[in-house]
XYZ file of C-alpha atoms in Angstrom:
362
model
C 3.783 166.565 -49.884
C 0.795 167.704 -51.777
C -0.190 171.113 -52.007
C -3.646 172.576 -51.250
C -5.608 173.705 -54.411
C -6.542 177.476 -54.081
C -9.744 176.487 -55.646
C -10.526 173.717 -53.366
C -9.856 175.700 -50.436
C -12.156 178.716 -51.640
C -14.870 175.878 -52.156
C -14.853 174.846 -48.489
C -14.960 178.338 -47.165
C -17.663 179.061 -49.369
C -19.758 175.897 -48.117
C -19.010 177.078 -44.466
C -20.391 180.383 -44.982
C -23.336 179.036 -46.777
C -24.149 176.726 -43.982
C -23.943 179.283 -41.362
C -26.298 182.053 -43.277
C -28.697 179.309 -44.713
C -28.680 180.205 -48.118
C -31.611 178.209 -50.016
C -29.915 176.347 -53.033
C -32.298 176.363 -56.102
C -31.906 173.256 -58.018
C -30.418 174.068 -61.416
C -32.596 172.968 -64.236
C -30.333 173.432 -66.998
C -29.527 171.011 -69.410
C -25.614 171.753 -69.359
C -23.616 168.874 -68.006
C -21.316 169.490 -65.188
C -18.026 169.760 -66.478
C -15.979 170.090 -62.986
C -12.756 172.254 -62.770
C -11.164 172.827 -66.086
C -7.456 174.172 -66.904
C -8.983 176.307 -69.405
C -10.988 178.421 -66.800
C -12.783 180.374 -69.520
C -13.352 177.424 -71.893
C -15.327 174.353 -72.183
C -14.682 171.668 -69.736
C -12.395 168.666 -70.323
C -13.452 166.025 -72.679
C -15.451 168.191 -74.521
C -17.229 169.193 -71.444
C -18.245 165.580 -70.384
C -15.475 164.588 -67.843
C -17.204 161.982 -66.071
C -17.318 160.082 -69.616
C -13.594 160.182 -70.200
C -13.122 156.670 -70.402
C -15.437 156.381 -73.494
C -13.837 155.598 -76.748
C -13.909 158.381 -79.068
C -15.743 156.530 -81.695
C -18.731 155.883 -78.906
C -18.896 159.687 -78.358
C -21.478 161.969 -80.047
C -20.201 165.395 -81.842
C -22.063 168.304 -82.773
C -21.314 169.191 -86.651
C -21.439 171.902 -88.862
C -21.808 170.858 -92.705
C -20.109 172.748 -95.055
C -18.599 174.527 -92.380
C -16.618 176.827 -94.953
C -19.648 178.959 -94.749
C -19.234 179.659 -91.156
C -16.740 181.391 -89.086
C -14.662 178.315 -88.078
C -13.292 179.860 -84.701
C -16.982 180.689 -83.881
C -18.137 177.286 -84.400
C -15.481 175.848 -82.418
C -15.991 178.302 -79.575
C -20.139 177.139 -79.860
C -19.016 173.885 -79.351
C -18.956 172.366 -82.868
C -16.790 169.168 -82.971
C -17.189 168.285 -86.442
C -16.273 170.528 -89.066
C -17.283 169.299 -92.813
C -15.370 171.675 -95.155
C -15.225 171.806 -98.909
C -12.190 172.562 -100.697
C -10.842 172.865 -104.265
C -8.125 174.231 -106.267
C -8.133 177.893 -107.722
C -5.221 179.101 -109.687
C -2.933 176.688 -107.982
C -4.080 177.830 -104.370
C -6.100 175.306 -102.014
C -9.084 177.003 -101.182
C -12.609 176.831 -99.809
C -15.605 176.309 -102.362
C -18.961 176.262 -102.470
C -20.582 172.815 -102.380
C -23.522 174.331 -104.686
C -21.687 175.429 -107.707
C -17.704 175.001 -106.647
C -17.018 178.400 -106.984
C -14.044 179.746 -104.976
C -14.518 181.516 -101.710
C -12.233 184.079 -99.774
C -11.380 181.674 -97.403
C -8.295 179.538 -98.000
C -7.265 176.260 -96.460
C -4.691 178.118 -94.673
C -7.189 180.428 -93.380
C -9.077 177.464 -91.917
C -6.190 175.361 -90.211
C -5.099 178.773 -88.730
C -8.213 178.677 -86.947
C -8.334 175.265 -86.071
C -4.972 175.213 -84.654
C -5.305 178.512 -82.781
C -8.391 176.839 -80.999
C -6.046 173.887 -80.528
C -3.536 175.856 -78.803
C -5.983 177.937 -76.638
C -8.250 175.416 -75.751
C -7.155 172.506 -73.161
C -8.487 168.898 -73.452
C -10.693 168.975 -76.416
C -10.934 166.566 -79.322
C -12.738 167.401 -82.738
C -12.850 165.982 -86.188
C -12.263 167.781 -89.446
C -13.716 166.278 -92.677
C -12.326 167.122 -96.054
C -14.377 167.022 -99.286
C -13.980 168.087 -102.741
C -17.864 168.260 -103.932
C -19.039 169.550 -107.167
C -15.843 171.285 -107.635
C -13.792 171.514 -111.164
C -10.432 170.770 -109.705
C -10.445 168.475 -106.709
C -7.767 168.688 -104.008
C -5.030 165.757 -103.341
C -3.889 164.352 -100.010
C -0.008 164.868 -100.724
C -0.897 168.727 -101.436
C -3.298 168.910 -98.381
C -0.561 167.449 -95.937
C 2.179 169.444 -97.499
C 0.064 172.577 -96.130
C -0.773 170.963 -92.974
C 3.166 170.406 -92.285
C 4.186 173.768 -93.117
C 1.270 175.572 -90.589
C 1.554 172.735 -87.884
C 5.573 173.307 -87.657
C 4.568 177.417 -87.101
C 2.199 176.603 -84.233
C 4.077 173.655 -82.988
C 7.163 176.060 -82.458
C 4.896 178.639 -80.789
C 3.592 176.107 -78.291
C 5.608 176.045 -74.975
C 6.501 172.454 -74.103
C 6.416 170.618 -77.286
C 9.381 168.608 -78.983
C 10.567 169.920 -82.096
C 8.533 169.308 -85.362
C 8.891 166.528 -87.284
C 7.354 166.001 -90.978
C 4.417 164.288 -91.128
C 4.002 163.817 -87.199
C 2.010 167.023 -86.570
C 1.597 166.718 -82.528
C -2.087 168.204 -82.812
C -3.579 165.465 -84.947
C -4.748 162.140 -83.796
C -4.189 159.656 -86.590
C -5.796 156.035 -85.964
C -3.657 153.056 -85.169
C -3.717 149.413 -84.817
C -5.902 148.214 -82.128
C -9.279 149.510 -80.563
C -10.076 153.105 -80.465
C -8.758 155.018 -77.721
C -10.903 156.814 -75.029
C -11.338 160.763 -75.315
C -9.165 160.821 -72.037
C -6.135 159.144 -73.491
C -6.492 161.422 -76.656
C -6.593 164.704 -74.928
C -4.470 163.302 -71.720
C -7.017 163.972 -69.267
C -5.826 162.214 -66.169
C -7.912 163.731 -62.754
C -7.053 160.730 -60.666
C -3.590 161.256 -60.967
C -1.765 163.017 -58.024
C -1.520 166.650 -58.419
C 1.743 168.036 -56.604
C 2.994 171.521 -55.979
C 3.833 173.090 -59.542
C 1.752 170.872 -61.448
C -1.285 172.732 -63.412
C 0.875 174.701 -65.823
C -0.558 174.287 -69.284
C 2.191 172.953 -71.521
C 2.378 170.915 -74.812
C -0.646 170.021 -77.006
C -3.525 169.073 -74.987
C -6.182 169.699 -77.753
C -6.369 167.263 -80.625
C -8.228 166.688 -83.793
C -8.759 163.841 -86.218
C -8.673 164.300 -89.949
C -10.967 162.289 -92.251
C -11.639 162.782 -95.975
C -14.615 161.945 -98.497
C -14.320 159.831 -101.655
C -13.909 162.913 -103.961
C -10.330 163.680 -102.249
C -7.807 162.146 -104.528
C -5.098 159.859 -103.045
C -1.966 160.839 -104.664
C -0.516 157.996 -106.390
C 2.875 156.679 -105.059
C 2.194 158.733 -101.827
C 1.021 157.487 -98.283
C -1.474 159.959 -96.727
C -0.253 159.748 -92.836
C -2.923 162.306 -91.291
C -6.225 160.856 -92.356
C -8.128 158.405 -90.473
C -11.037 155.956 -91.580
C -14.479 157.470 -90.337
C -16.117 155.508 -87.359
C -19.665 156.386 -88.519
C -22.162 155.358 -91.239
C -23.644 157.976 -93.606
C -27.362 158.022 -94.294
C -26.503 159.909 -97.770
C -25.234 156.754 -99.325
C -28.057 157.191 -101.712
C -29.413 160.549 -102.728
C -31.800 161.894 -99.905
C -34.206 164.427 -101.613
C -36.807 164.681 -98.879
C -37.672 164.523 -95.425
C -39.264 160.958 -95.899
C -35.843 159.961 -97.655
C -33.900 161.300 -94.916
C -36.106 159.039 -92.392
C -36.368 155.934 -94.573
C -32.421 155.972 -94.856
C -31.484 156.274 -91.388
C -34.204 153.728 -90.657
C -32.482 151.421 -92.645
C -28.997 152.014 -90.701
C -30.382 151.784 -87.393
C -31.925 148.555 -87.735
C -27.973 147.154 -88.134
C -26.302 146.479 -85.213
C -22.774 148.019 -86.539
C -21.873 151.160 -84.463
C -22.151 154.668 -84.935
C -24.509 156.342 -87.408
C -24.197 160.085 -88.532
C -27.585 161.817 -88.713
C -26.798 164.341 -91.881
C -30.066 166.659 -91.445
C -29.641 167.830 -94.831
C -30.581 167.060 -98.534
C -28.433 165.820 -101.123
C -29.249 168.325 -103.779
C -27.423 171.643 -102.703
C -29.865 173.875 -104.375
C -32.452 173.971 -101.480
C -31.927 174.227 -97.694
C -33.162 171.960 -95.504
C -34.600 174.083 -92.560
C -35.051 171.583 -89.273
C -36.771 172.231 -86.247
C -36.376 170.434 -82.897
C -39.706 168.705 -83.730
C -38.390 167.380 -86.950
C -35.387 165.939 -85.557
C -37.062 163.952 -82.646
C -39.197 162.560 -85.319
C -36.178 161.234 -87.498
C -34.870 159.685 -84.080
C -37.795 158.457 -82.663
C -40.756 157.625 -84.809
C -40.973 154.220 -86.351
C -40.773 155.418 -89.825
C -37.143 157.199 -88.759
C -34.403 155.556 -86.496
C -36.870 154.262 -83.494
C -33.852 154.729 -81.608
C -35.607 153.332 -78.261
C -36.039 150.117 -80.215
C -32.395 150.033 -81.644
C -29.959 147.247 -80.934
C -27.331 147.707 -78.255
C -24.540 148.246 -80.582
C -26.414 150.925 -82.763
C -26.060 154.579 -81.674
C -25.608 157.964 -83.295
C -22.105 159.220 -83.508
C -22.792 162.869 -84.870
C -25.459 165.401 -85.976
C -24.320 167.540 -89.074
C -26.521 170.140 -90.506
C -25.888 173.617 -92.643
C -27.206 175.960 -90.151
C -26.705 175.144 -86.337
C -26.836 178.538 -84.522
C -30.514 179.228 -84.488
C -31.021 175.702 -82.940
C -28.094 175.697 -80.773
C -29.660 175.218 -77.229
C -31.494 172.534 -78.442
C -28.554 170.942 -79.863
C -26.629 171.156 -77.031
C -29.280 169.524 -74.940
C -29.315 166.898 -78.022
C -25.632 166.559 -77.239
C -26.342 165.997 -73.487
C -29.227 163.311 -74.086
C -26.915 161.548 -76.903
C -23.541 161.441 -74.457
C -25.937 160.022 -71.689
C -27.382 157.254 -74.155
C -23.787 156.190 -75.960
C -22.044 156.055 -72.563
C -25.136 153.710 -71.373
C -24.730 151.704 -74.021
C -21.069 151.431 -74.060
C -21.421 150.341 -70.598
C -23.723 147.455 -71.559
C -27.022 148.995 -70.408
C -29.740 149.518 -72.371
C -31.220 152.617 -71.868
C -34.035 155.161 -73.483
C -33.237 158.352 -74.729
C -34.417 161.080 -72.107
C -37.019 163.321 -73.835
C -36.336 166.976 -75.046
C -37.325 169.824 -73.294
C -37.558 171.707 -76.292
C -40.277 169.576 -77.656
C -43.904 169.810 -76.097
C -45.505 166.233 -75.429
C -48.833 166.021 -76.867
C -51.614 165.089 -74.821
C -54.484 163.183 -75.783
C -57.731 164.769 -74.916
C -60.159 162.253 -73.349
C -63.692 162.852 -74.051
C -66.707 161.402 -71.591
C -69.075 159.095 -73.340
C -72.350 160.598 -73.630
C-alpha cells in the first residue's frame, strides 16, 4: 500500500484553507524555474533545477561556467549554480596544484583541495550534474593524466567510503564521475538517477548512494601519459570559440558567428579574451549582442541543430541574477530545439529594449 507523502498532505490542507479565506495569489514574476520537491530540501532542485527537462541529453543542456575557477571559492561557485568549472593546474615541487593562467605561478589551493570541495558538494547535493575541465595553461610543468587520476582515486576512495549505500571502491571506477561510453549521450535523469514517475513506497526517500555526478574533460595542454589509458576523462560536446586568438569584442563576435552558422551541435560562449593580461568586463547588453546580433551568433536565425552549451567567464557573481535568467532562457530554447521545435530565445528582462522615437512630419 502506498504511503501518503507528508508534503502532499500539507499542500492539500493549505489549498483548502486558502480557498476558504480567499487569499489573492499574485503571479510570481521571478525568472527562476519551478523545481518541484527535491530530496535535498535546502539545495537546488533535481536535474540542476530543471526536472521538467530531465529527459534532455546532457550534451543538449546549458551550463553556467567559471573560467579559471581556481581563482574562486569552488564550494561557493557550485552553491551559486555554477555547473562548469575550468581549472588551471601545474606541478610545483612535485605537488599538483592550481596555478595562475597569467604567469603560471603556483597558488595555495592544491588539486586535493579542489577535489575535496567537489566531492563534498557531490555528497551533500542530490541529483546535480556538472563538468570539471582541467587545463595546464601558461605553466612550466603541465600535469599528466596518470598523476591526476592517482589523486582522484585516492580522494574518491575516502569519499566513497564516507557515503552511505555505496559499493566498495574500485580503482578507476569512481562512482561520482560520469565517463562517456558508447552510444548516444544519456539524459540528465539517467546520469543522476532521477525517476519521479516510479512508484514511491513507504520507506522510500532515504538518500543513500551517489546521486550527484560530474564529468571530467581536459585541454590539449594536459599530457596524456604514454602507455597509460586515462579512464576518467571524457570528450567535450561543445565547440570552442577560442580556436584562434580572441583579442577583442569584435574577435569574439566574429568567432562565435562562424560557429553558429554550422549545424553541428553545441557551442561554448567563452566570454573572455585570449590574452590573460586584460580582463573582459562584460555586461548583459554585451552578452545579448554577442548572442543575437547579426555580427555575432544571430541565434534566432541559427540552424535547428545549433545551440549554446555553456557560458564561461572569469567573473560571474556580479552578473549572477542575469546569468541565472540566461540559463533559464537557454534551457527553454535548447529543450525546444531538442524536441524538434524551432523556437526563438526569450528576451532578457535585464536589458531594456530600445524604443524608436517617431517624429511627426512637418
